[in-house]
Coordinates of N, CA, C and O in Angstrom, one line a residue:
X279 N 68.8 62.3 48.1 CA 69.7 63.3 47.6 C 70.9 63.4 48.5 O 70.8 63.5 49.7
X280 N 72.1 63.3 48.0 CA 73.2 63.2 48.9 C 73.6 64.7 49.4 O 73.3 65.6 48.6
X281 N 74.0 65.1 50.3 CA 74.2 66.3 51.2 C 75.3 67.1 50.3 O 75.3 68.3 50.5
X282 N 76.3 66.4 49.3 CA 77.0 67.3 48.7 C 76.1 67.7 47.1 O 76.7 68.5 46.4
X283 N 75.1 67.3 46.8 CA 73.7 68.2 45.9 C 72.9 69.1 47.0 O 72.2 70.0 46.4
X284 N 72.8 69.0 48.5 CA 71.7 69.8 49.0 C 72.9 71.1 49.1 O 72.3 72.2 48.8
X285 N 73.9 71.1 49.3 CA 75.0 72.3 49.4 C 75.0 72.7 48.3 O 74.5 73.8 48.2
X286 N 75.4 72.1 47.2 CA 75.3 72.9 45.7 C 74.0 73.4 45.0 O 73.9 74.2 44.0
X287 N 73.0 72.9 45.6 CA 71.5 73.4 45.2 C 71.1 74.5 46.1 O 70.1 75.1 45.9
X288 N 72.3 74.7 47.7 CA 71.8 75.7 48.5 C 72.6 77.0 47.9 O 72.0 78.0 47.8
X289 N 73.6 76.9 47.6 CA 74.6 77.5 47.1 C 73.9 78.6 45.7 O 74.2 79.8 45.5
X290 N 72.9 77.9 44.8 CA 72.6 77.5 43.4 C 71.6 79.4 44.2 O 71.9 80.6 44.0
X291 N 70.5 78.6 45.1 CA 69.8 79.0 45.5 C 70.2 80.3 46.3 O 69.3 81.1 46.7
X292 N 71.4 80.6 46.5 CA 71.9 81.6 47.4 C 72.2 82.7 46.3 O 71.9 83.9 46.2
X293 N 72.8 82.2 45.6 CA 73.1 83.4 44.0 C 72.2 84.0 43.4 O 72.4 85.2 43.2
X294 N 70.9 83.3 42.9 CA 70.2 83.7 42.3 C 69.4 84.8 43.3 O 69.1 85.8 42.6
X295 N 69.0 84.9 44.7 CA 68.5 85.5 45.5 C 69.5 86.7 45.1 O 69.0 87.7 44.5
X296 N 70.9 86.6 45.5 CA 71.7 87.9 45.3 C 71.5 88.4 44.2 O 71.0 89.6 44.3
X297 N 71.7 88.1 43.3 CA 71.4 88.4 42.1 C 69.9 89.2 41.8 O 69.8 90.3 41.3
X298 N 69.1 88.4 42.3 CA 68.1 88.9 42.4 C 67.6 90.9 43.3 O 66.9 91.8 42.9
X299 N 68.5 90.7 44.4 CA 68.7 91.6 45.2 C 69.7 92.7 44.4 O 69.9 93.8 44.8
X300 N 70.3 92.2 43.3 CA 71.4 93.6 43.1 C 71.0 93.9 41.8 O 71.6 94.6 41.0
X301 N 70.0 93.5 41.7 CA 69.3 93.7 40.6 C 68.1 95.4 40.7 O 68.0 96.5 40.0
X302 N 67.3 94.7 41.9 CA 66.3 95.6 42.0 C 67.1 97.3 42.5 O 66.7 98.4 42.4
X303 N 68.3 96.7 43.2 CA 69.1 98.3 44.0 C 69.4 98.8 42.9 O 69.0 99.9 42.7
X304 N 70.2 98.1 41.8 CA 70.5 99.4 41.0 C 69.6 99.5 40.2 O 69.9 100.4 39.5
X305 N 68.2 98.9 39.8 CA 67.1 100.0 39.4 C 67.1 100.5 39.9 O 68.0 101.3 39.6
X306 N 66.6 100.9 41.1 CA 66.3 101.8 41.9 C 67.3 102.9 42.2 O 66.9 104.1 42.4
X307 N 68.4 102.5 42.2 CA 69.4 103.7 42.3 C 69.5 104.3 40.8 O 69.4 105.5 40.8
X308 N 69.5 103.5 39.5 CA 69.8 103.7 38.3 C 68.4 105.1 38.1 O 68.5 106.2 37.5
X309 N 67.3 104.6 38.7 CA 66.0 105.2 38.7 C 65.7 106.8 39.1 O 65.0 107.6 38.4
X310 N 66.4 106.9 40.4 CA 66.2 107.7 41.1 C 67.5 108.9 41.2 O 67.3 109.8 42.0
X311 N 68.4 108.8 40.5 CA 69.4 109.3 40.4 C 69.7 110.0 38.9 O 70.3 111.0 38.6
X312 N 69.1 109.3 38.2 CA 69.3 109.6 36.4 C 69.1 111.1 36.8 O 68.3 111.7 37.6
X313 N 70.3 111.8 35.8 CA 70.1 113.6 35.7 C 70.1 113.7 34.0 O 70.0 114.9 33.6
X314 N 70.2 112.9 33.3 CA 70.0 113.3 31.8 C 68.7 113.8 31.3 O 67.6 113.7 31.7
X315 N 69.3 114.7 30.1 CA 67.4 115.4 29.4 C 67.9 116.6 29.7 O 68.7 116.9 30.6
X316 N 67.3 117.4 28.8 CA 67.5 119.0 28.7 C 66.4 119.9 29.4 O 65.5 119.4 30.1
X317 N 66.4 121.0 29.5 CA 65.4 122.0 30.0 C 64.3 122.6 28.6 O 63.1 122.8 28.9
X318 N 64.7 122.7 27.6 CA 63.6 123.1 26.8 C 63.3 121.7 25.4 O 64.0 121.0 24.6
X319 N 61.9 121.8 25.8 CA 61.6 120.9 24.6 C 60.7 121.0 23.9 O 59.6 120.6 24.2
X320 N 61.1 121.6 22.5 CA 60.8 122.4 21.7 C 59.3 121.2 21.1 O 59.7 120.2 20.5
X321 N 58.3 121.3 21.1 CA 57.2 120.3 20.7 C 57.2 121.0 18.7 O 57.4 120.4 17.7
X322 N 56.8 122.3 18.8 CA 56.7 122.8 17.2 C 55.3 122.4 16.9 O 55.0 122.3 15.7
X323 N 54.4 122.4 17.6 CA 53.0 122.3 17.3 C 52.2 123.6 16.3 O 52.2 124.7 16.8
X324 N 51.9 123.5 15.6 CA 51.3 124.9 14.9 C 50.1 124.3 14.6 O 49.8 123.2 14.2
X325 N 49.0 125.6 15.0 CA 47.7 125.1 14.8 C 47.7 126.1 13.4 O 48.7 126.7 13.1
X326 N 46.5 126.1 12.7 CA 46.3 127.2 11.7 C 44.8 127.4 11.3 O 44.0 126.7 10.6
X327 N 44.7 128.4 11.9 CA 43.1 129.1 12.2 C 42.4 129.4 10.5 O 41.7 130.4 10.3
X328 N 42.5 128.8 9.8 CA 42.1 129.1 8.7 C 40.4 129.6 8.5 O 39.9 130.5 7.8
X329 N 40.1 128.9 9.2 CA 38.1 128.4 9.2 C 37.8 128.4 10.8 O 38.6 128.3 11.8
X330 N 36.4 128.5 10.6 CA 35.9 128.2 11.9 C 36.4 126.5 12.4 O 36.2 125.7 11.5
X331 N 36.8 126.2 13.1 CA 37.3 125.1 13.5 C 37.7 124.4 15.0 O 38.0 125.1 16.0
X332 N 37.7 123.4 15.0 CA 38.0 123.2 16.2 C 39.3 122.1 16.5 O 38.7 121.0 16.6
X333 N 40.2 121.8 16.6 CA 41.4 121.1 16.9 C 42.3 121.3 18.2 O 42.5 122.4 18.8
X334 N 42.8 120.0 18.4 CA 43.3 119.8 19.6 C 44.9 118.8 19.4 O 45.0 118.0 18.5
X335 N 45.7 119.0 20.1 CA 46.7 118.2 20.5 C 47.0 117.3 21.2 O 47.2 117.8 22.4
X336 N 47.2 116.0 21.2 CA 47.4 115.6 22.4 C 48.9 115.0 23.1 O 49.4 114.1 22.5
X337 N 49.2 115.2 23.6 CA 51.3 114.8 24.1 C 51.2 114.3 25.6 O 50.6 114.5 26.6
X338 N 52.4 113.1 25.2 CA 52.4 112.6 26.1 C 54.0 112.7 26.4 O 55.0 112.5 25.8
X339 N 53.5 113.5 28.3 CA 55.0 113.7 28.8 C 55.4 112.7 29.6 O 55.3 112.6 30.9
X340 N 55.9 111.8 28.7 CA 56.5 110.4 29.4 C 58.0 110.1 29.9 O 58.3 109.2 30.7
X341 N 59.0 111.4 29.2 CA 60.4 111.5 29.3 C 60.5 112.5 30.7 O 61.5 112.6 31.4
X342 N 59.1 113.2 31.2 CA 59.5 114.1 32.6 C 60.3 113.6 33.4 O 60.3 112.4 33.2
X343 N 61.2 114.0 34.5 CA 61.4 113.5 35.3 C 61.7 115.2 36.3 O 61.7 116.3 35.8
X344 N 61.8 114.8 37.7 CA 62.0 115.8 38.3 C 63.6 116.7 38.3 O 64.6 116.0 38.3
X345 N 63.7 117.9 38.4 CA 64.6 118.6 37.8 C 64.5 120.2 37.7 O 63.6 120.7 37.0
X346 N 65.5 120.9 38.4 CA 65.0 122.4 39.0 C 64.9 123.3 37.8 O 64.3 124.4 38.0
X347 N 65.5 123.0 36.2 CA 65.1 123.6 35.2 C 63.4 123.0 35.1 O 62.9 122.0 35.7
X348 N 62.8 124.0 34.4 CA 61.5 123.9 33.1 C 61.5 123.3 32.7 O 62.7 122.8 32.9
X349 N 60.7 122.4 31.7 CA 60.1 122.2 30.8 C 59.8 123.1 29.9 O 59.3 124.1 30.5
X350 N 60.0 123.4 28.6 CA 59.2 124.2 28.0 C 58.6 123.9 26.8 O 59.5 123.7 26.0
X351 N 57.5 123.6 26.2 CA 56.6 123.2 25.1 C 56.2 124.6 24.5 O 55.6 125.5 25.0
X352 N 56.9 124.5 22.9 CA 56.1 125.8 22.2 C 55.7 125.1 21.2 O 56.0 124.0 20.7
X353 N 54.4 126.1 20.9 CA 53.0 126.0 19.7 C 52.9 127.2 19.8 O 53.1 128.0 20.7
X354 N 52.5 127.3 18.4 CA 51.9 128.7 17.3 C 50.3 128.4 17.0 O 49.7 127.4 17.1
X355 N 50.0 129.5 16.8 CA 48.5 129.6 16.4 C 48.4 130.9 15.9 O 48.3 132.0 16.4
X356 N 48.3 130.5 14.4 CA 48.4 131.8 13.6 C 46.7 131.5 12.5 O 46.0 130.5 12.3
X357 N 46.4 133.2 11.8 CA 45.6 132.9 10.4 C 46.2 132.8 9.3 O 45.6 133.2 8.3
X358 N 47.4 132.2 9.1 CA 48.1 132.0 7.6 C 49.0 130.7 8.1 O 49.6 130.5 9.2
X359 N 49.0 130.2 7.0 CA 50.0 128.7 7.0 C 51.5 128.9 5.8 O 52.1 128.1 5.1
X360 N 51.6 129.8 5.8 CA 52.3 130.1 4.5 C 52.3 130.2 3.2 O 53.1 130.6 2.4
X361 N 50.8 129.7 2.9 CA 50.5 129.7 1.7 C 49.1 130.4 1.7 O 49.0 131.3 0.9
X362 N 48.0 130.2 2.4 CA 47.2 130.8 2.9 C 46.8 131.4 3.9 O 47.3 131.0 4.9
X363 N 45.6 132.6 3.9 CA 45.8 133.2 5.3 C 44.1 133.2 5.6 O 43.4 132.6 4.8
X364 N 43.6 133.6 6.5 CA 42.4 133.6 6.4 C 41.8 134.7 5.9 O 42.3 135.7 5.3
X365 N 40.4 134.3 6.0 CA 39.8 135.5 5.0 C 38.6 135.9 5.5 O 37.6 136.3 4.8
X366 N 38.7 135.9 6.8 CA 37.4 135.9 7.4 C 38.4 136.7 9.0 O 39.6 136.7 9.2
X367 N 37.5 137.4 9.7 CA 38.1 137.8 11.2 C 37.7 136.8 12.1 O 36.5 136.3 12.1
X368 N 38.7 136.5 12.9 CA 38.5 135.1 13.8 C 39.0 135.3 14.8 O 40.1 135.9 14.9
X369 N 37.9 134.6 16.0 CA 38.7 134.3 17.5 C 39.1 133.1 18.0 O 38.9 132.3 17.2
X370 N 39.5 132.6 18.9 CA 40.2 131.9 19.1 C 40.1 131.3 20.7 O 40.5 132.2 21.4
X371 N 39.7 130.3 21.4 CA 40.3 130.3 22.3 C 41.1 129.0 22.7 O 41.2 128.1 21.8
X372 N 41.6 128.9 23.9 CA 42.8 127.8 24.2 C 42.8 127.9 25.4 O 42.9 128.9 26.2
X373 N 42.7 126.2 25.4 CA 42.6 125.6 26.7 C 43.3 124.7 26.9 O 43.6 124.2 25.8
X374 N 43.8 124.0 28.0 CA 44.7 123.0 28.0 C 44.2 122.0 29.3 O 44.0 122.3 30.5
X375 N 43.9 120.6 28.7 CA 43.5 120.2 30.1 C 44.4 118.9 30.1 O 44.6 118.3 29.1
X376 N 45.0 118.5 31.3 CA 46.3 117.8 31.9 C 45.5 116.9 32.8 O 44.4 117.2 33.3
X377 N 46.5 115.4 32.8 CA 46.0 114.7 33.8 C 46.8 115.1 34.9 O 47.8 115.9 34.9
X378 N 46.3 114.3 36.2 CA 46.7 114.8 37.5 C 48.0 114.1 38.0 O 48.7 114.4 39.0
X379 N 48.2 113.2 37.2 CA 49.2 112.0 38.2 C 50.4 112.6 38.5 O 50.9 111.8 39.3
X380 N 51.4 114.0 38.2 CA 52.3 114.1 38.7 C 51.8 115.2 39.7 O 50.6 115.5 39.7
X381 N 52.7 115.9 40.6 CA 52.5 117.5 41.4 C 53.5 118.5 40.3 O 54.6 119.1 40.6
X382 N 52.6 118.6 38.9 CA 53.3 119.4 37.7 C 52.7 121.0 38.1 O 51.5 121.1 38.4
X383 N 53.5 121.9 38.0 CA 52.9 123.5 37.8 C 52.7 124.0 36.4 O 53.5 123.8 35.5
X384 N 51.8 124.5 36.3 CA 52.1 125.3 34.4 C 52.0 126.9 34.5 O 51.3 127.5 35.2
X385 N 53.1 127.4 33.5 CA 52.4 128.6 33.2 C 52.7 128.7 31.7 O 53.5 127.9 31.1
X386 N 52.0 129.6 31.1 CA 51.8 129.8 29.7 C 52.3 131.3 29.0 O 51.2 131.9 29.0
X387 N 52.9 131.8 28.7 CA 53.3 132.8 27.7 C 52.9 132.9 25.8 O 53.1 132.1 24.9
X388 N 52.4 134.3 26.0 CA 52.3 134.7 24.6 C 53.4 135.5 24.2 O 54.0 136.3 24.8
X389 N 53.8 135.0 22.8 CA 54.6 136.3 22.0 C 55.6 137.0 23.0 O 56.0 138.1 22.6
X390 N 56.3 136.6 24.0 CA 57.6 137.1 24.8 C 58.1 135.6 25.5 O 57.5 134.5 25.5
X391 N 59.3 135.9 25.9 CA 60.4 135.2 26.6 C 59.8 135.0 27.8 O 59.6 136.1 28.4
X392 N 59.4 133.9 28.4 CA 59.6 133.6 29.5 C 60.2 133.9 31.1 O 59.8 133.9 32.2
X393 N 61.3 134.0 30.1 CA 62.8 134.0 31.4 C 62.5 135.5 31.4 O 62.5 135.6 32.6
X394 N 62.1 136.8 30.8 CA 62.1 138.2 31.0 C 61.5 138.6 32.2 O 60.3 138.3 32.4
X395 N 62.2 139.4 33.1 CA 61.2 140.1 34.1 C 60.2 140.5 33.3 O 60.3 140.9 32.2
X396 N 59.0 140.4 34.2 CA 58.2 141.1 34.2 C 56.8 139.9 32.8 O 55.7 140.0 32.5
X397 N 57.7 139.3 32.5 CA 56.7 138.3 31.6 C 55.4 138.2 32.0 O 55.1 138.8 33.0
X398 N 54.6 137.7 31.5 CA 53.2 137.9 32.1 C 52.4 136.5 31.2 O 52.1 136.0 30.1
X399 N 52.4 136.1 32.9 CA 51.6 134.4 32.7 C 50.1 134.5 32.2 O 49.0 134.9 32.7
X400 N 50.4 134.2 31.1 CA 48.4 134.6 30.3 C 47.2 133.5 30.8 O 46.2 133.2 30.1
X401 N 47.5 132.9 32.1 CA 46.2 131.7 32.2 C 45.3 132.3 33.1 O 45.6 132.4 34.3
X402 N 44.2 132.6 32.7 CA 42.8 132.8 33.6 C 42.4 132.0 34.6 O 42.3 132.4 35.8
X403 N 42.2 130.7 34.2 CA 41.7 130.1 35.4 C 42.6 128.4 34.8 O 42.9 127.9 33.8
X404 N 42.6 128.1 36.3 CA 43.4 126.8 36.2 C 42.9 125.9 37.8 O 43.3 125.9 38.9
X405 N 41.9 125.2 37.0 CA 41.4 124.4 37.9 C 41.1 123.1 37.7 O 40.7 122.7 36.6
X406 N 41.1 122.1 38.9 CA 40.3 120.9 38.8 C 39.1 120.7 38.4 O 38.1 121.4 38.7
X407 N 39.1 119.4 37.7 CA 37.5 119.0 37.2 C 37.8 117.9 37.5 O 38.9 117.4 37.9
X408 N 36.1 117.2 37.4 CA 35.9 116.0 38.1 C 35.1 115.0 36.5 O 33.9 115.2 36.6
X409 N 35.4 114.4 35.5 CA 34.7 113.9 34.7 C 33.3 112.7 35.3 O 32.7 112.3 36.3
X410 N 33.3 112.6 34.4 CA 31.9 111.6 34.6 C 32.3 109.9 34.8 O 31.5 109.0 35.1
X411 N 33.6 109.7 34.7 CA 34.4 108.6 35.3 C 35.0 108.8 36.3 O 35.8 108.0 36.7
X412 N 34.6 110.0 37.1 CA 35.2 110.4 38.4 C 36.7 110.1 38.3 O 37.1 109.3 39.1
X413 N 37.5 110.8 37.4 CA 39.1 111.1 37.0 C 39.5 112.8 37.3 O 38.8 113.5 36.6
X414 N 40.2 113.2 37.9 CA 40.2 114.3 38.0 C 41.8 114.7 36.6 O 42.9 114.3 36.2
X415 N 41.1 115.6 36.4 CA 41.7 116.8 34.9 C 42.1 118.0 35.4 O 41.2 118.6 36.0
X416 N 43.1 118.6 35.2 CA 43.2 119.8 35.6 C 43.0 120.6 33.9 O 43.5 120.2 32.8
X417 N 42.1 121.7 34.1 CA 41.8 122.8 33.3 C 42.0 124.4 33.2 O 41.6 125.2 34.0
X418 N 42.7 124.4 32.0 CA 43.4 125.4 32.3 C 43.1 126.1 30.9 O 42.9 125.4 29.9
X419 N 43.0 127.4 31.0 CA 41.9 128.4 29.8 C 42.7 129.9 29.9 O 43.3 130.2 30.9
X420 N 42.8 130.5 28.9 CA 43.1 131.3 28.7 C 42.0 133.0 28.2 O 40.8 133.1 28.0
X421 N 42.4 133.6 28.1 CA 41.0 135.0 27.4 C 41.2 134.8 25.7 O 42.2 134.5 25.0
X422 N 40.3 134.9 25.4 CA 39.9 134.8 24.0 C 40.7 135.7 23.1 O 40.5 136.9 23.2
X423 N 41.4 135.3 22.1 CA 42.3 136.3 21.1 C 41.5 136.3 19.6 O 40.6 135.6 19.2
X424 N 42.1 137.2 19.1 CA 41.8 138.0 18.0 C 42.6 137.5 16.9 O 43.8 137.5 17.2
X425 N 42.1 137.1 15.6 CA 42.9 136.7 14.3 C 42.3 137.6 13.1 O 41.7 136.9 12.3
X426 N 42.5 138.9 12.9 CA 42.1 139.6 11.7 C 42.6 138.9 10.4 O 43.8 138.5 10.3
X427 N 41.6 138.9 9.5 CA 42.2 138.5 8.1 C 42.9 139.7 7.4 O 43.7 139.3 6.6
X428 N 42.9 140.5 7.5 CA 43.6 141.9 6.7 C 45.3 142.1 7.5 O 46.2 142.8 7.1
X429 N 45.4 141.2 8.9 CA 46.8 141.2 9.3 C 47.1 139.9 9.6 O 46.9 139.5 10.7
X430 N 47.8 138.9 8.5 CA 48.5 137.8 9.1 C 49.4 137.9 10.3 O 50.5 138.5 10.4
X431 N 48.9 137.2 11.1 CA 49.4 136.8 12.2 C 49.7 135.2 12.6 O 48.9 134.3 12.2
X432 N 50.9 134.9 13.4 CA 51.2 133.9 14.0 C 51.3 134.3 15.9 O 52.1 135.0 16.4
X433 N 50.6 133.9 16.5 CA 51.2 134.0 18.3 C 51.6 132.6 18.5 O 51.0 131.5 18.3
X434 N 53.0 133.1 18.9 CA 53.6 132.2 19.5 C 53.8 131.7 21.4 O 54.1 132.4 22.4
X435 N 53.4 130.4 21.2 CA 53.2 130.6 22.7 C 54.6 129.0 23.9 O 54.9 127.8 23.6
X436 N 54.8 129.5 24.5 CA 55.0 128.9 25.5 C 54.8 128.3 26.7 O 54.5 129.1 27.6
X437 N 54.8 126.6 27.2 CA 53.6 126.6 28.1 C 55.2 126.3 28.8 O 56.2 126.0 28.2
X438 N 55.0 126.6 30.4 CA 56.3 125.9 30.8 C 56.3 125.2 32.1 O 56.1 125.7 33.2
X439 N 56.5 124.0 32.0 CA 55.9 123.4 33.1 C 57.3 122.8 34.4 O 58.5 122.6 34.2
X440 N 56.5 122.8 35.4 CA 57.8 122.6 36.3 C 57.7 121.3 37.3 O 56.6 121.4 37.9
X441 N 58.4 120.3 37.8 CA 58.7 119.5 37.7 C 59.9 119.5 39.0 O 61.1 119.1 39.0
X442 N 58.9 120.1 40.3 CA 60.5 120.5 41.1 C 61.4 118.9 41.1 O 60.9 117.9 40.6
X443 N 62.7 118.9 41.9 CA 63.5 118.3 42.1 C 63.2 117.3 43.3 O 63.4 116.0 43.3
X444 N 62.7 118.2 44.3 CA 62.4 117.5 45.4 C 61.5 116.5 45.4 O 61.5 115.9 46.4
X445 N 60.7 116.2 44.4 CA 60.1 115.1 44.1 C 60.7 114.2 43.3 O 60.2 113.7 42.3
X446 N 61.9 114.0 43.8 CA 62.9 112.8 42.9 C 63.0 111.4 44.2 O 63.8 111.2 45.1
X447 N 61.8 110.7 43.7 CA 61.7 109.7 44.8 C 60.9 109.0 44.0 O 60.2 109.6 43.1
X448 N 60.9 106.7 44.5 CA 60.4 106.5 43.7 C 58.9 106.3 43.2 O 58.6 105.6 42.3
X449 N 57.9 107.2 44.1 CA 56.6 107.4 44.1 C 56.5 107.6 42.9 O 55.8 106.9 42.2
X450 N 57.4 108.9 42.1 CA 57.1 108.9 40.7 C 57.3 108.6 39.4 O 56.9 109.0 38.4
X451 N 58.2 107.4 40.0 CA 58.9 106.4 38.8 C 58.1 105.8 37.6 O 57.0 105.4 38.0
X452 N 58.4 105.7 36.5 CA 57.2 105.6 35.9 C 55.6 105.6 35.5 O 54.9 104.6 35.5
X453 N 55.1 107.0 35.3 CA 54.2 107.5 35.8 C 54.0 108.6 34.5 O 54.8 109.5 34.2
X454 N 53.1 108.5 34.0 CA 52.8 108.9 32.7 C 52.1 110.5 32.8 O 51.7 110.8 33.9
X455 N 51.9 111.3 32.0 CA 51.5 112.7 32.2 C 50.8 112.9 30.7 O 51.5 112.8 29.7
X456 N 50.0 113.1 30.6 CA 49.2 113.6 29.0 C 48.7 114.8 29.4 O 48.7 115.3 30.5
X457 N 48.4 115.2 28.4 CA 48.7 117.1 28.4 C 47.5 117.4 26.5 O 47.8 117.1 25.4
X458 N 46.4 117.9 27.0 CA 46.0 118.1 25.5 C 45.4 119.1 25.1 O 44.2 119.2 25.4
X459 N 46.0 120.1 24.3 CA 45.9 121.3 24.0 C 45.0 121.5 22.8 O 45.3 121.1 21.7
X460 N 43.9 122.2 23.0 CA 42.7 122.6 22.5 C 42.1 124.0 21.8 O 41.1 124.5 22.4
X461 N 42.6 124.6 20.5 CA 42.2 125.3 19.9 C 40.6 125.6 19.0 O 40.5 125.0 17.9
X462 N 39.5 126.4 19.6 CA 38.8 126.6 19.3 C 38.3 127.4 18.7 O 37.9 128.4 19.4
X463 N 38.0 127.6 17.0 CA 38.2 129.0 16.6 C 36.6 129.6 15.9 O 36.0 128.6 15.4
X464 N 36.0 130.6 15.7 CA 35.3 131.2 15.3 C 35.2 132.2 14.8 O 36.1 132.9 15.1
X465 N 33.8 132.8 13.5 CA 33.9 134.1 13.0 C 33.7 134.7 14.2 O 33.3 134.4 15.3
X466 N 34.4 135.9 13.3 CA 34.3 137.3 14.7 C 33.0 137.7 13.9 O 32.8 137.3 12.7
X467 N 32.1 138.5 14.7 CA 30.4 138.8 14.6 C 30.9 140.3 15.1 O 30.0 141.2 15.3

């Protein structure tokens, strides 16, 4: 091979490396810097307690990224769907259990504003579990509510999750978050 192809094949070989290299910086800048996406995101989940029953949600929070606003996910859980209401007295409980992979906080509101002094975070207990595939789940439960059939009702709820800022690094660059909310309903006795 003559010395003026080893220069143009070193040359060949020099670009593509750069190339290669300005590639990966601005993912990584492109990555770690993105500020787009809003603070509330409205999911619209409605369960509807008609019957004894049991149903669950499952969501996947794949658009998170870190950012000093909330998150906010609203669902209803009412005894009437608009056309029907229940016809029986029913309870209810709700639980929410989340995988672990980000450092996400939750809190949850019934029936008020969030942002209001004095709001009042309705989660009883919020803890880790360990499954039988040794995955850890965080579980989080609420106190048991009340659905009279003689008063239709809808509660409206808010879960609001937070996502500080300072974790804007690329540890958590694509990195997936499922979240699945669990309505369990029964006659009242």
């Amino acid at each position: 091979m003559s010395k003026r192809k080893k220069i143009l094949y070193a040359k060949l070989i020099i670009l593509i490396i750069c190339v290669i290299i300005l590639l990966r910086i601005f993912t990584l800048i492109w990555s770690r810097y993105e500020s787009e996406g809003t603070s509330n995101a409205n999911v619209d989940i409605a369960f509807y307690l008609l019957k004894e029953d049991y149903q669950d949600m499952l969501l996947n929070l794949a658009k998170i990224f870190p950012q000093n606003d909330a998150y906010v996910y609203t669902f209803t859980i009412g005894n009437q769907d608009g056309k029907k209401t229940a016809e029986i007295d029913m309870t209810y409980d709700l639980s929410i259990r989340t995988t672990t992979n980000l450092p996400l906080t939750y809190e949850l509101y019934m029936n008020e504003d969030y942002n209001q002094d004095g709001a009042t975070n309705i989660i009883q207990t919020d803890e880790l579990t360990l499954d039988e595939d040794g995955t850890y789940f965080r579980s989080i439960t609420t106190k048991t509510e009340e659905l009279l059939y003689n008063e239709p009702k809808t509660n409206v709820y808010n879960l609001v999750v937070h996502f500080p800022k300072n974790y804007n690094t690329d540890d958590y660059q694509d990195i997936i978050e499922m979240l699945e909310i669990t309505v369990e309903s029964r006659q009242l006795t």
